[in-house]
Amino acid sequence: MSTAMRVRQYINLYLSIVMILNSSSLSLQLNYSSALSTSSSCRLREHFSLNGMYQKGDVILGGLFEVHYFTVFPELSFTSEPKQLYCEGFTSCGFQQAQTMAFAVDEINRNPDLLPNIKLGYQLYDNCLKLGVALRAAMSLASGTEEEFLLYETCSGSPPVLGIVGDPGSTHSIAISSVLGLFRVPMVSHYSTCSCLSNRGKYPSFFRTIPSDAFQVRAMIQILRRLGWTWVGLVFSDDDYGVHAARSFHSSLAESGGCVAYSQVLPKDNRPTELQRIVGEIKSSSARVVVVFSNEAYLLPLVDEVVVQNVKGLQWIASEAWSTSSVFHTPRLMPYLGGTLGIAIRRGEIPGLRDFLLSIRPDDQPDNNLGNNMVRQFWEAVFGCRMEPPAGWVENGGDVCTGQEDLRDVETNYGDVSELRPEYSAYKAVYALAHALHDLLQCVPGRGPFSGHSCASLERLEPWQLVHYLERVKFTTGLGDRVSFDDNGDALAIYDIMNWVWLQDGSVQVENVGVMDESAPAGQELTLDEDRIFWNFESKKPPRSVCSDSCPPGTRVARKKGEPVCCFDCISCAEGEVSNTTDSAKCSRCPEDFWSSPERDLCIPKRVEFLSYQEALGISLMTASLLGALICAVVLGIFTHYRNTPVVKANNSELSFLLLLSLKLCFLCSLLFIGRPRLWTCQLRHAAFGISFVLCVSCILVKTMVVLAVFRSSKPGGNSSLKWFGAGQQRGTVLVLTSFQAAICTAWLVSASPTPHKNTRYHNDKIVYECVVGSVAGFGALLGYIGLLAFLSFLLAFLARNLPDNFNEAKFITFSMLNFCAVWISFVPAYISSPGKYADAVEIFAILASSFGILVALFGPKCYIILLRPERNTKKALMGRASTKT
């Protein structure tokens, strides 16, 4: 059974289902079912006729175009036979596309290199923008003429077409492809953009020379991102084209970080209340950008309502279905639609097309009863005349068409070939079918792609065989545009970005301001010349269309509950956190040694804090330390100079010199606490401090013990006490006591040495450099040992405080040790509670205070006598005082 016969068997069932769903096409269903059930197929034209054009050929290509906007169905009385339906609203744009296909066929027939010795013909139909009519036309093209038709001389028909160019409507293409795909009849649409048609499983024989809406949506998203528009409104037609495009736009915009402020469906019946509601929503929304997926027929009533409500200040984004439509280019609409940006399919140039368009004549069309009435309808629409005037037409002043009128004498868009977009797409569709057929006929027997390496023949050609070659077709047009199809039957995606420029004289000029090329390198797909764009605003700049202003660096986005992701608050980053990008989702924590700037937009190095030689506190302590060391040196010099005087010799001058040396070391060791802590300074500061002070206190302890021993030796039987405290024993005692401290320091440094540490606990924005003691037990042992010796010195000195005056140095030792103990007892809580560098300052202060206390208490009175009261620096004076006291 032939493909045509199989198609005819399937048509009756499928068409009945479709027509029942479309109640407005009920008469079409009844007429067509009647035609199929009639034994004489010639009754088909009697009950249903299609507007069309036909040209004979060896191979016929079909075409479906939107030549009329509306279909008028007769009233159904169910008492008489329904009248013939008819179409209204002739559009020269659709007719121009049909004529472009006719021109392409004629051009191919004149090309000796493409399909030589084969003449292409065409059968073109008008779908009247109605699904029922489009489906009926497609079935007529696919089924062709039945065999019995040829037996009647009164009937004529055309053979089945090998492929169909069209339908321009996505909804029509979906329905038609669902049927034709079952029989692999190739269909190459020039204007159906619904992304759903890329489903090869559902539409295996569908191709298109216009990019899918998926590419168009990506182009729109790129434009929105380039211009910073994240808050947009969406309006779309209630058909497959609009619904699928809107669905794809929703998901793609969300992925790019944008949001749809509102989503409105254009009513098919143009209900005024619904249009008013939609425009009211647009007017009240804060979105200044409106994206529209619709054709001009559905959109025009909405634009009229926009004018009625005077909604200005909007930036319209047009889909390819209306981006170049001249219907909107009127002085009434331009105040509202001026500056529109639109996606348009690639513009092309077709040499010779204009002359072909203007050379047609209604009397040049053959009369073969196949519907060559499309040219006559065009002629009547352009010149306002009638080829076959009805009764009373002439009497009422109507003109009769002669067929000799000249199209060059009238101003219409029909002869304008400056913006060939859908026409160029239809032109490429015809050539795609022709090249596929040419490749098929070039097959070498035995090397074919089919079973047994066979080739297809024109006499027994099956549609699926042409689909095989159509999937692999590759050619370049005269303009250099490459034409091929991907695995989904989609063409290479390339768009022009159009801008409606409202000129001062009130006219409109559609300017090309950019290109969207999917084949370009990543990130370079969109080329947009923003300086050439006309903005229909007082500022002459692009509007802002955002739900919330972008969060600047230093803040993060905080989503508002229950609102779109584009509506948010900007929250400043917390201390120590930064964000250096716009609209940052979160703030990043700064590294350990860095802190956030006041603006929270970058991490800056933390301020470093330690007791420095450059700050006032450090300078003061350093000065006091050096002053103490200098005083020790001066006192040492005085004692050296007056070493033979009674005051110096009174109590072991050697211990006094050793004591002055240890005090000098105590003053100088405090300098190790100033400056940036290093490992060696941390280790040395406490060891030097501990050993110096033990040396100092040991000398004082030995001096006190000597005072007591001398006092005891002065009593009867006390000579034995003094022999244990000779000069050697004194030096040995000091050495042994100091060695214990040295041992403690060594054990501490070996087991848990003090180390420099970067402390961030005190201040978040600064690093406090300090020395951690390492071992608290070691540090405690060091201080405890010093305290023990100081306490013993104090205790012994206190016991010897009432000795005779010549031995009354014990009073000064008592005072110095009391001062020493008070300072270091106060030191412990002050040190623990002082943060950072102030802990070092407290320790230095304790060292200096205790050292100055010893220096002043022990050496102050002696220097006073030596320098200011030399008369008292004699043995007689000292002894005299002793005798008077006794």
Tab-separated table of N, CA, C and O in Angstrom, residues 13 335 411 435 458 470 473 554 655 732 847:
chain	number	residue	atom	x	y	z
A	13	LEU	N	-9.733	9.443	10.894
A	13	LEU	CA	-9.764	9.307	12.342
A	13	LEU	C	-9.153	10.518	13.030
A	13	LEU	O	-9.745	11.105	13.928
A	335	PRO	N	4.500	56.534	21.073
A	335	PRO	CA	4.841	57.063	22.404
A	335	PRO	C	4.925	55.978	23.474
A	335	PRO	O	5.530	56.192	24.527
A	411	GLU	N	1.672	51.986	-3.122
A	411	GLU	CA	2.612	51.857	-2.013
A	411	GLU	C	2.120	50.775	-1.055
A	411	GLU	O	1.112	50.939	-0.375
A	435	HIS	N	18.150	20.604	-2.056
A	435	HIS	CA	19.479	20.007	-1.905
A	435	HIS	C	19.389	18.571	-1.397
A	435	HIS	O	20.181	17.706	-1.808
A	458	LEU	N	13.353	8.209	-7.852
A	458	LEU	CA	12.293	9.209	-7.880
A	458	LEU	C	10.940	8.557	-8.124
A	458	LEU	O	9.917	9.030	-7.638
A	470	LEU	N	17.716	14.818	4.264
A	470	LEU	CA	17.469	16.143	4.830
A	470	LEU	C	18.213	16.315	6.152
A	470	LEU	O	18.687	17.412	6.475
A	473	VAL	N	21.784	17.311	5.173
A	473	VAL	CA	21.984	18.334	4.156
A	473	VAL	C	22.885	19.444	4.704
A	473	VAL	O	22.789	19.831	5.868
A	554	GLY	N	30.767	44.475	50.687
A	554	GLY	CA	30.678	44.751	52.114
A	554	GLY	C	29.359	44.342	52.715
A	554	GLY	O	29.171	44.442	53.935
A	655	LEU	N	80.143	42.336	98.947
A	655	LEU	CA	78.713	42.058	98.725
A	655	LEU	C	77.997	43.286	98.174
A	655	LEU	O	77.059	43.174	97.373
A	732	GLY	N	80.241	31.862	98.601
A	732	GLY	CA	79.710	30.529	98.309
A	732	GLY	C	78.214	30.452	98.485
A	732	GLY	O	77.501	29.807	97.695
A	847	ILE	N	59.624	45.077	88.201
A	847	ILE	CA	61.085	44.960	88.244
A	847	ILE	C	61.713	46.292	88.632
A	847	ILE	O	62.590	46.373	89.526
